């Protein structure tokens, strides 16, 4: 066992939120170490292949899934520097003001302890820092005005344009999506070449992945990344009022301790609570920062409703990026559907590849042999789809909790229990019906609404709130109970909206990291 020299901050996980904290603290001159369980990827390692890119998917200790709607790890977690955001689609819709006040407005779910107005400047700053392409003026039909995006929207392609008459017929206004992908050269990074391989990671740096943005900046400013460092526990002092560092196992499976003045957990919504449960002591018998009993609780996923269709001719579905071409917030109001509560967010989505996340093969799993051959040779040219993301309200029954099973070092694994309630299922049915009508109105020749609800994104489990009685952290991600322990990522969202979470995750991390840097003297120990 080795104990490493004390540093200012140790960050657990070198993904999207870890990168932001590392950059801000390195800018402030702090000595920062990021411990990452996976390898240290470079952009030049990335290969545009579905098979190769499987090595970027979530790995590490098993998660045990229970409930009807497991939020899968392959579509969510990452493995290695950059985390999941090394190969995400960088769709960057923001939350709207009413997402922060669901309890006050409707007497159900939860309120955020902060308002949209407090987060909005950080959306604009993140957009300028990492490069976002979009049309802010068009978005302002649904949200308060802010800064323009630094780049114009990405190009659209026929597989998206073909749907527009259908959306118009349904009375929905589609606008260009905001995406963290360069439509023009930006800050020395090239413009997108529209080859559609973002889900295998973008070797050119056109995608705003952590290596090309905040994490890269942190390393340039001296932050150290230690790969193959699997963190098992946060360590606390005898009185339990401060954290002192973390315990981890290195690539030789040897136990190490990294001492630090501040610990920041950025190991994704499933692993942050696991580490906190496994750090229990006499002073924190139910896990760190868990006086509320809410650690691991209010786990949320997004439902997804996909409608696939075939249009006449070649829709160019081999071109483009994984970012949205068009989106609408017209189905955002929480009570817009008569029998189901929550928001829905429609988008036209990305090009197809043969397999995996963007695969054509998954569209018709019922076809084999000659039929599959014809489908792939002829019909696949007209194939395109739209997707609605569906909001789930926080529910105490959906949770992660320690399991009886253990990892190779003897630490409990996590059990993830998740089932969508009747509101999500109602919103999903409404979206499937609406999407099918949109396809027909747009002139699709064949239409396949998804037969079952899909899941995307994992949120909650370490939610923010006003105090230790109602939540785990405050709006900066700082633990209510232990001032020099921070948690960042989608886990701190108390409600989720129907928007992809990572733009908001960046904005909250920037806000939290700057609060920490500014108040360092009174927080660090
Ligand atoms: C294919 C794909 C497409 C996506 N598209 C979008 C999109 O379009 N828009 C959007 O908003 N979001 C999208 N996401 C989700 C987005 O990538 C995540 O919201 C975001 O990366 C989460 O950031 P994070 O910092 O919390 O976690 P991550 O980026 O996953 O980083 C966590 C890191 O912690 C490490 N770690 C975990 N446990 C430990 C441990 N015990 N010790 C040390 N290290 C550990 C992991 O290896 C990982 O590298 C997508 C994800 C995927 C996979
Ligand atoms: S489509 Fe654009 S952002 Fe995606 S991998 Fe290719 S160049 Fe990078």
Short mmCIF file of C-alpha atoms in Angstrom, two decimals, residues 16 30 43 54 134-135 145 150-151 173 194 232 262 270 272 289 358 379 382 393 407 423 464 468 476 480 503 524:
data_model
loop_
_atom_site.label_atom_id
_atom_site.label_comp_id
_atom_site.label_asym_id
_atom_site.label_seq_id
_atom_site.Cartn_x
_atom_site.Cartn_y
_atom_site.Cartn_z
CA UNK A 16 -17.57 15.23 -18.68
CA UNK A 30 -4.65 24.09 -7.70
CA UNK A 43 -8.10 11.33 -29.82
CA UNK A 54 -17.33 -1.25 -28.11
CA UNK A 134 -27.36 26.22 -32.98
CA UNK A 135 -29.91 29.00 -33.36
CA UNK A 145 -33.20 35.33 -24.28
CA UNK A 150 -20.92 30.77 -31.22
CA UNK A 151 -21.56 28.79 -34.44
CA UNK A 173 -42.59 24.01 -34.95
CA UNK A 194 -20.42 14.73 -41.49
CA UNK A 232 -13.38 2.14 -3.83
CA UNK A 262 -11.07 18.33 -1.42
CA UNK A 270 -24.56 4.94 -10.72
CA UNK A 272 -21.03 8.05 -7.19
CA UNK A 289 -23.69 12.44 3.39
CA UNK A 358 -26.88 3.64 -34.79
CA UNK A 379 -35.30 -0.27 -48.63
CA UNK A 382 -35.03 5.43 -47.58
CA UNK A 393 -40.73 12.26 -12.35
CA UNK A 407 -16.35 -6.85 -6.42
CA UNK A 423 -47.32 8.81 -16.52
CA UNK A 464 -29.53 18.57 -4.72
CA UNK A 468 -29.36 17.70 4.76
CA UNK A 476 -23.14 23.54 -6.21
CA UNK A 480 -24.56 19.38 3.09
CA UNK A 503 -25.34 20.63 -21.45
CA UNK A 524 -10.54 22.95 1.74
#
